[in-house]
């Protein structure tokens, strides 16, 4: 476990995995490999054995060596590297990775990894994606994995067509959709200063999160909906400066509030009291915030890209993320129609009730058992 609370969806996913494993502590003996204070404290609170170990960083030369010289890689990873020594010392049978994009070395044990998206292949125009090393990281992950967890049928198709169409090695690819972690759903609210009505978007400030077109939509609405207000939360990334510039140049200061990182209790409050959660992200296949919003009674409108429409079903509104006009129309409909908001709220509850943490846990444990039983 390596994600910090500031990493957004990656952290929420690791919490789902951790909850599922913790609930099955009587079935498995496990040791947590971590180097982040949150997870160290998580283990201490539960009296779980843990080992502090930093992530091994694979740059280009090291990646090339690992992929092109498999015999040397096997010797190094299993008998020389710290990870290999740790695995032997702890007698580990299965290594589970908490986040994607971590290179999986050729170890003589079974390994399971998640692949949430392959946007470094499908959305190469954004500066945060398209790095040549990304592809090699995923090659290694899938080449040596016993099982791969994906969050949608589209994600499964993309893994196969990207890395397995011509390969003999076929890991088990398990579709394991996101669900809303208990620590979000059951969290107490903590008040945070926002207007009585507001549009909410929780996302780190990457360019692919598409904050600018959402701001353009607000700019279109400010004359006809003078009380319109947008609340943005998320860690600072490469697009925050452009967002702040657009707000200033278009005199949107009174229509937009930006918070940085917020706590689980604060984000629970923001979901529950928002008029609408809008997610104009270009990336998929799916995302966690629409599920969290629906589970907490917040209507949602999302980008129609990839599998995001499949994720929200008839509970949410869809728009073209390149169209500020379509985004604005979705906001206008929900903002002005209380009956529509209530209908969407009830549909959202029903949508998220179809797949609960218990279901996520059941399929994860079935996958683990299938991997361990396979020769």
Short mmCIF file of C-alpha atoms in Angstrom, two decimals:
data_model
loop_
_atom_site.label_atom_id
_atom_site.label_comp_id
_atom_site.label_asym_id
_atom_site.label_seq_id
_atom_site.Cartn_x
_atom_site.Cartn_y
_atom_site.Cartn_z
CA UNK A 1 0.00 0.00 0.00
CA UNK A 2 1.65 3.20 -1.16
CA UNK A 3 -1.00 5.85 -1.89
CA UNK A 4 -1.47 8.84 0.38
CA UNK A 5 -4.86 10.48 1.05
CA UNK A 6 -3.80 13.30 -1.32
CA UNK A 7 -3.75 10.99 -4.35
CA UNK A 8 -7.52 10.87 -4.80
CA UNK A 9 -8.94 7.84 -6.57
CA UNK A 10 -5.81 5.74 -6.16
CA UNK A 11 -6.08 6.10 -2.39
CA UNK A 12 -9.81 5.28 -2.40
CA UNK A 13 -9.13 2.12 -4.40
CA UNK A 14 -6.41 0.98 -2.02
CA UNK A 15 -8.90 1.48 0.81
CA UNK A 16 -11.35 -0.83 -0.94
CA UNK A 17 -8.66 -3.50 -1.25
CA UNK A 18 -7.56 -3.02 2.34
CA UNK A 19 -11.12 -3.25 3.68
CA UNK A 20 -11.74 -6.46 1.74
CA UNK A 21 -8.52 -8.09 2.94
CA UNK A 22 -9.05 -6.96 6.52
CA UNK A 23 -12.51 -8.56 6.50
CA UNK A 24 -10.86 -11.85 5.50
CA UNK A 25 -8.03 -11.76 8.03
CA UNK A 26 -9.13 -15.12 9.45
CA UNK A 27 -8.74 -16.74 6.03
CA UNK A 28 -5.33 -15.39 5.07
CA UNK A 29 -2.16 -14.44 6.85
CA UNK A 30 -0.96 -11.23 5.31
CA UNK A 31 1.77 -8.68 5.69
CA UNK A 32 1.42 -5.14 4.38
CA UNK A 33 4.32 -3.63 2.46
CA UNK A 34 4.06 0.13 2.76
CA UNK A 35 6.03 3.33 3.15
CA UNK A 36 3.28 5.90 3.68
CA UNK A 37 2.33 7.12 7.14
CA UNK A 38 -1.40 6.58 6.64
CA UNK A 39 -0.93 2.87 5.94
CA UNK A 40 1.63 2.43 8.69
CA UNK A 41 -0.89 3.85 11.17
CA UNK A 42 -3.66 1.76 9.60
CA UNK A 43 -1.62 -1.39 10.29
CA UNK A 44 -0.69 -0.34 13.82
CA UNK A 45 -4.34 0.36 14.72
CA UNK A 46 -5.33 -3.14 13.55
CA UNK A 47 -2.26 -4.94 14.85
CA UNK A 48 -1.35 -6.02 11.30
CA UNK A 49 2.20 -6.98 10.49
CA UNK A 50 3.82 -4.53 8.08
CA UNK A 51 7.18 -3.90 6.47
CA UNK A 52 8.34 -0.42 5.54
CA UNK A 53 9.66 -0.70 2.01
CA UNK A 54 10.05 2.02 -0.63
CA UNK A 55 8.73 1.52 -4.14
CA UNK A 56 11.48 0.43 -6.49
CA UNK A 57 11.61 3.02 -9.28
CA UNK A 58 12.13 1.69 -12.80
CA UNK A 59 13.59 4.22 -15.22
CA UNK A 60 14.28 3.50 -18.87
CA UNK A 61 17.59 1.65 -18.50
CA UNK A 62 16.31 -0.49 -15.66
CA UNK A 63 13.07 -1.24 -17.52
CA UNK A 64 14.95 -2.26 -20.66
CA UNK A 65 17.22 -4.51 -18.64
CA UNK A 66 14.29 -6.18 -16.87
CA UNK A 67 12.29 -6.76 -20.06
CA UNK A 68 15.14 -7.67 -22.43
CA UNK A 69 17.23 -9.86 -20.12
CA UNK A 70 14.68 -12.05 -18.32
CA UNK A 71 17.16 -14.57 -16.88
CA UNK A 72 19.28 -11.85 -15.24
CA UNK A 73 16.06 -10.20 -14.08
CA UNK A 74 14.84 -13.42 -12.42
CA UNK A 75 18.10 -13.83 -10.52
CA UNK A 76 18.19 -10.21 -9.41
CA UNK A 77 14.53 -9.90 -8.42
CA UNK A 78 14.27 -13.17 -6.52
CA UNK A 79 17.64 -13.46 -4.80
CA UNK A 80 19.27 -10.00 -4.66
CA UNK A 81 16.57 -7.32 -4.52
CA UNK A 82 15.06 -6.23 -1.20
CA UNK A 83 11.63 -7.30 -2.41
CA UNK A 84 12.85 -10.78 -3.28
CA UNK A 85 14.51 -11.18 0.10
CA UNK A 86 11.38 -9.92 1.83
CA UNK A 87 9.20 -12.43 -0.03
CA UNK A 88 11.46 -15.31 0.98
CA UNK A 89 11.74 -14.12 4.56
CA UNK A 90 7.96 -13.74 4.99
CA UNK A 91 7.14 -16.88 2.96
CA UNK A 92 4.73 -14.94 0.73
CA UNK A 93 2.61 -16.87 -1.80
CA UNK A 94 0.79 -13.97 -3.49
CA UNK A 95 1.82 -10.35 -3.95
CA UNK A 96 -1.08 -7.90 -4.39
CA UNK A 97 -0.34 -4.44 -5.76
CA UNK A 98 -2.53 -1.56 -4.60
CA UNK A 99 -2.13 0.69 -7.62
CA UNK A 100 -1.50 0.44 -11.33
CA UNK A 101 1.65 1.42 -13.15
CA UNK A 102 3.94 -0.23 -10.61
CA UNK A 103 6.35 -2.48 -12.48
CA UNK A 104 5.83 -6.13 -11.60
CA UNK A 105 9.17 -7.91 -11.65
CA UNK A 106 9.60 -11.53 -12.69
CA UNK A 107 9.22 -13.11 -9.26
CA UNK A 108 8.80 -16.82 -8.59
CA UNK A 109 5.47 -16.25 -6.88
CA UNK A 110 1.97 -15.31 -8.00
CA UNK A 111 1.15 -11.62 -8.44
CA UNK A 112 -2.07 -9.65 -8.82
CA UNK A 113 -2.31 -6.06 -10.05
CA UNK A 114 -5.02 -3.52 -10.94
CA UNK A 115 -5.20 -1.71 -14.29
CA UNK A 116 -7.64 1.18 -13.97
CA UNK A 117 -6.91 2.85 -17.28
CA UNK A 118 -4.55 2.72 -20.23
CA UNK A 119 -4.91 6.37 -21.17
CA UNK A 120 -1.19 6.66 -21.85
CA UNK A 121 -2.12 4.73 -25.03
CA UNK A 122 -5.56 6.16 -25.79
CA UNK A 123 -5.16 9.81 -24.73
CA UNK A 124 -1.60 10.76 -25.59
CA UNK A 125 -2.18 14.49 -26.13
CA UNK A 126 -2.16 15.42 -22.46
CA UNK A 127 1.21 16.27 -20.88
CA UNK A 128 0.56 14.00 -17.89
CA UNK A 129 0.26 11.00 -20.22
CA UNK A 130 1.97 9.55 -23.26
CA UNK A 131 5.38 8.88 -21.69
CA UNK A 132 7.26 6.06 -23.37
CA UNK A 133 8.21 4.50 -20.03
CA UNK A 134 4.53 4.16 -19.08
CA UNK A 135 3.97 1.55 -21.76
CA UNK A 136 6.94 -0.50 -20.60
CA UNK A 137 5.69 -0.36 -17.01
CA UNK A 138 2.36 -1.81 -18.06
CA UNK A 139 4.05 -4.37 -20.31
CA UNK A 140 5.96 -5.63 -17.31
CA UNK A 141 2.91 -5.53 -15.05
CA UNK A 142 0.79 -7.64 -17.37
CA UNK A 143 3.62 -9.88 -18.57
CA UNK A 144 4.35 -11.22 -15.09
CA UNK A 145 0.90 -10.91 -13.49
CA UNK A 146 -1.12 -13.97 -12.56
CA UNK A 147 -4.30 -11.87 -12.53
CA UNK A 148 -5.25 -8.34 -13.59
CA UNK A 149 -8.15 -6.41 -12.04
CA UNK A 150 -10.03 -4.04 -14.35
CA UNK A 151 -13.04 -1.89 -13.51
CA UNK A 152 -15.16 -2.36 -16.67
CA UNK A 153 -15.67 -4.58 -19.69
CA UNK A 154 -14.14 -1.82 -21.81
CA UNK A 155 -11.08 -1.85 -19.55
CA UNK A 156 -10.75 -5.60 -20.12
CA UNK A 157 -10.96 -5.13 -23.89
CA UNK A 158 -8.28 -2.42 -23.78
CA UNK A 159 -5.88 -4.60 -21.78
CA UNK A 160 -6.26 -7.45 -24.26
CA UNK A 161 -5.90 -5.36 -27.40
CA UNK A 162 -3.01 -3.35 -25.98
CA UNK A 163 -0.85 -6.11 -24.50
CA UNK A 164 -2.24 -9.60 -24.97
CA UNK A 165 -3.53 -9.94 -28.53
CA UNK A 166 -0.33 -11.64 -29.71
CA UNK A 167 0.91 -13.09 -26.43
CA UNK A 168 0.78 -16.68 -25.23
CA UNK A 169 0.75 -15.60 -21.61
CA UNK A 170 -2.83 -14.84 -20.61
CA UNK A 171 -3.33 -13.79 -17.00
CA UNK A 172 -6.77 -14.02 -15.51
CA UNK A 173 -8.49 -10.69 -16.27
CA UNK A 174 -11.19 -10.05 -13.70
CA UNK A 175 -13.74 -7.27 -14.10
CA UNK A 176 -14.02 -5.79 -10.60
CA UNK A 177 -15.95 -2.49 -10.73
CA UNK A 178 -15.39 0.23 -8.19
CA UNK A 179 -17.80 0.61 -5.33
CA UNK A 180 -18.05 3.23 -2.64
CA UNK A 181 -15.74 2.56 0.27
CA UNK A 182 -17.38 2.31 3.69
CA UNK A 183 -15.11 5.01 5.05
CA UNK A 184 -16.74 7.49 2.64
CA UNK A 185 -20.33 6.25 2.85
CA UNK A 186 -20.36 5.96 6.62
CA UNK A 187 -18.23 9.00 7.41
CA UNK A 188 -19.68 11.74 9.57
CA UNK A 189 -20.07 15.13 7.92
CA UNK A 190 -17.72 17.99 8.65
CA UNK A 191 -19.01 21.41 7.63
CA UNK A 192 -17.05 23.34 5.03
CA UNK A 193 -18.00 26.86 3.98
CA UNK A 194 -19.99 26.73 0.72
CA UNK A 195 -23.18 28.41 -0.59
CA UNK A 196 -26.59 26.79 -0.01
CA UNK A 197 -26.65 25.70 -3.69
CA UNK A 198 -23.55 24.74 -5.62
CA UNK A 199 -22.17 22.54 -8.38
CA UNK A 200 -19.41 20.27 -7.12
CA UNK A 201 -16.37 18.79 -8.88
CA UNK A 202 -13.80 16.80 -6.84
CA UNK A 203 -10.69 16.19 -8.94
CA UNK A 204 -6.99 16.86 -8.88
CA UNK A 205 -6.06 19.70 -11.20
CA UNK A 206 -4.72 17.67 -14.12
CA UNK A 207 -5.44 18.97 -17.64
CA UNK A 208 -7.38 15.83 -18.55
CA UNK A 209 -9.82 16.55 -15.72
CA UNK A 210 -11.13 19.32 -17.99
CA UNK A 211 -11.79 22.03 -15.42
CA UNK A 212 -11.58 24.73 -18.10
CA UNK A 213 -14.64 23.56 -20.06
CA UNK A 214 -16.59 23.34 -16.81
CA UNK A 215 -15.58 26.92 -16.04
CA UNK A 216 -16.63 27.94 -19.55
CA UNK A 217 -20.03 26.39 -18.85
CA UNK A 218 -20.35 28.44 -15.65
CA UNK A 219 -19.36 31.51 -17.61
CA UNK A 220 -22.21 30.81 -20.04
CA UNK A 221 -24.69 30.44 -17.17
CA UNK A 222 -23.78 33.37 -14.94
CA UNK A 223 -26.14 35.83 -16.64
CA UNK A 224 -29.26 33.61 -16.64
CA UNK A 225 -28.45 31.88 -13.32
CA UNK A 226 -26.90 34.68 -11.24
CA UNK A 227 -26.74 32.44 -8.15
CA UNK A 228 -24.75 29.71 -9.92
CA UNK A 229 -21.70 28.60 -7.94
CA UNK A 230 -19.01 25.99 -8.58
CA UNK A 231 -16.96 24.35 -5.82
CA UNK A 232 -13.69 22.68 -6.84
CA UNK A 233 -11.57 20.51 -4.53
CA UNK A 234 -8.41 18.57 -5.24
CA UNK A 235 -4.65 18.54 -4.98
CA UNK A 236 -2.68 21.03 -7.06
CA UNK A 237 -1.44 19.63 -10.38
CA UNK A 238 -0.36 20.96 -13.77
CA UNK A 239 -3.60 22.77 -14.71
CA UNK A 240 -4.30 24.80 -11.58
CA UNK A 241 -2.57 27.91 -12.90
CA UNK A 242 -4.66 27.89 -16.07
CA UNK A 243 -7.82 27.43 -14.01
CA UNK A 244 -7.00 30.40 -11.78
CA UNK A 245 -6.11 32.53 -14.81
CA UNK A 246 -9.41 31.75 -16.54
CA UNK A 247 -11.37 32.62 -13.39
CA UNK A 248 -9.57 35.94 -13.06
CA UNK A 249 -9.79 36.91 -16.75
CA UNK A 250 -13.52 36.15 -16.90
CA UNK A 251 -14.46 37.73 -13.56
CA UNK A 252 -15.70 34.47 -12.09
CA UNK A 253 -14.31 34.98 -8.59
CA UNK A 254 -17.77 35.30 -7.02
CA UNK A 255 -19.02 32.21 -8.88
CA UNK A 256 -16.21 29.76 -8.05
CA UNK A 257 -14.64 28.50 -4.82
CA UNK A 258 -11.44 26.46 -4.93
CA UNK A 259 -10.33 24.31 -2.03
CA UNK A 260 -7.27 22.12 -2.08
CA UNK A 261 -7.19 18.77 -0.35
CA UNK A 262 -10.22 18.10 1.88
CA UNK A 263 -10.83 15.39 4.46
CA UNK A 264 -13.17 12.42 4.02
CA UNK A 265 -15.67 14.08 6.36
CA UNK A 266 -15.58 17.30 4.37
CA UNK A 267 -16.00 15.57 1.03
CA UNK A 268 -18.94 13.62 2.47
CA UNK A 269 -20.52 16.96 3.42
CA UNK A 270 -19.86 18.39 -0.04
CA UNK A 271 -21.45 15.44 -1.82
CA UNK A 272 -24.52 15.35 0.42
CA UNK A 273 -25.28 19.06 0.14
CA UNK A 274 -24.39 19.69 -3.52
CA UNK A 275 -27.07 20.47 -6.08
CA UNK A 276 -25.14 18.51 -8.69
CA UNK A 277 -21.78 16.79 -9.10
CA UNK A 278 -20.33 17.36 -12.58
CA UNK A 279 -17.42 15.29 -13.91
CA UNK A 280 -16.18 16.50 -17.33
CA UNK A 281 -13.02 14.33 -17.30
CA UNK A 282 -11.72 13.09 -20.65
CA UNK A 283 -10.37 9.93 -19.05
CA UNK A 284 -12.01 6.67 -18.14
CA UNK A 285 -12.93 4.01 -18.55
CA UNK A 286 -14.74 4.89 -15.28
CA UNK A 287 -14.22 7.14 -12.27
CA UNK A 288 -14.89 6.94 -8.55
CA UNK A 289 -16.55 10.36 -7.82
CA UNK A 290 -19.82 9.64 -9.70
CA UNK A 291 -20.32 6.51 -7.60
CA UNK A 292 -19.57 8.34 -4.36
CA UNK A 293 -21.93 11.15 -5.34
CA UNK A 294 -24.83 8.81 -6.23
CA UNK A 295 -24.37 6.77 -3.06
CA UNK A 296 -24.57 9.95 -0.97
CA UNK A 297 -27.67 11.31 -2.72
CA UNK A 298 -26.07 13.78 -5.10
CA UNK A 299 -27.30 13.96 -8.74
CA UNK A 300 -24.54 13.50 -11.32
CA UNK A 301 -23.71 14.64 -14.85
CA UNK A 302 -20.65 13.08 -16.49
CA UNK A 303 -18.61 13.00 -19.65
CA UNK A 304 -19.90 10.49 -22.19
CA UNK A 305 -16.37 9.27 -22.95
CA UNK A 306 -15.37 5.60 -22.60
CA UNK A 307 -17.42 3.65 -20.03
CA UNK A 308 -18.54 6.59 -17.89
CA UNK A 309 -22.07 6.45 -19.28
CA UNK A 310 -22.22 2.72 -18.59
CA UNK A 311 -21.13 3.40 -15.03
CA UNK A 312 -23.93 5.86 -14.15
CA UNK A 313 -26.65 4.31 -16.35
CA UNK A 314 -29.97 6.15 -16.37
CA UNK A 315 -29.18 7.80 -13.04
CA UNK A 316 -26.95 10.49 -14.58
CA UNK A 317 -26.89 13.00 -17.42
CA UNK A 318 -24.25 12.70 -20.15
CA UNK A 319 -22.52 15.41 -22.17
CA UNK A 320 -19.73 15.87 -24.67
CA UNK A 321 -16.70 17.00 -22.60
CA UNK A 322 -15.57 19.23 -25.49
CA UNK A 323 -18.84 21.18 -25.38
CA UNK A 324 -19.22 23.87 -22.67
CA UNK A 325 -22.73 24.39 -24.04
CA UNK A 326 -23.77 20.78 -23.33
CA UNK A 327 -22.20 20.94 -19.86
CA UNK A 328 -24.05 24.18 -19.17
CA UNK A 329 -27.38 22.70 -20.30
CA UNK A 330 -26.99 19.73 -17.95
CA UNK A 331 -26.24 22.09 -15.08
CA UNK A 332 -29.20 24.33 -15.98
CA UNK A 333 -31.65 21.42 -16.05
CA UNK A 334 -30.68 20.10 -12.62
CA UNK A 335 -30.19 23.54 -11.05
CA UNK A 336 -33.70 24.71 -11.96
CA UNK A 337 -35.75 21.52 -11.58
CA UNK A 338 -36.21 20.17 -8.07
CA UNK A 339 -38.31 17.27 -9.33
CA UNK A 340 -35.54 16.18 -11.67
CA UNK A 341 -33.02 16.37 -8.82
CA UNK A 342 -35.14 14.10 -6.65
CA UNK A 343 -35.66 11.62 -9.49
CA UNK A 344 -31.92 11.51 -10.17
CA UNK A 345 -31.20 11.15 -6.46
CA UNK A 346 -33.44 8.09 -6.15
CA UNK A 347 -32.06 6.54 -9.34
CA UNK A 348 -28.55 7.10 -8.01
CA UNK A 349 -29.34 5.26 -4.79
CA UNK A 350 -30.72 2.33 -6.77
CA UNK A 351 -27.77 2.35 -9.16
CA UNK A 352 -25.13 2.14 -6.45
CA UNK A 353 -27.14 -0.36 -4.39
CA UNK A 354 -26.61 -2.90 -7.20
CA UNK A 355 -22.89 -3.23 -6.36
CA UNK A 356 -21.83 -2.90 -2.74
CA UNK A 357 -18.50 -3.30 -0.89
CA UNK A 358 -19.62 -6.84 -0.04
CA UNK A 359 -19.84 -7.63 -3.77
CA UNK A 360 -16.42 -6.11 -4.44
CA UNK A 361 -15.00 -8.17 -1.59
CA UNK A 362 -16.64 -11.40 -2.76
CA UNK A 363 -15.26 -11.15 -6.31
CA UNK A 364 -11.82 -10.06 -5.09
CA UNK A 365 -11.58 -13.05 -2.74
CA UNK A 366 -12.80 -15.40 -5.49
CA UNK A 367 -10.06 -14.03 -7.73
CA UNK A 368 -7.40 -14.46 -5.05
CA UNK A 369 -8.51 -18.04 -4.42
CA UNK A 370 -8.50 -18.83 -8.15
CA UNK A 371 -4.94 -17.52 -8.47
CA UNK A 372 -3.69 -19.40 -5.42
CA UNK A 373 -5.32 -22.66 -6.53
CA UNK A 374 -3.95 -22.46 -10.06
CA UNK A 375 -0.76 -24.47 -10.54
#
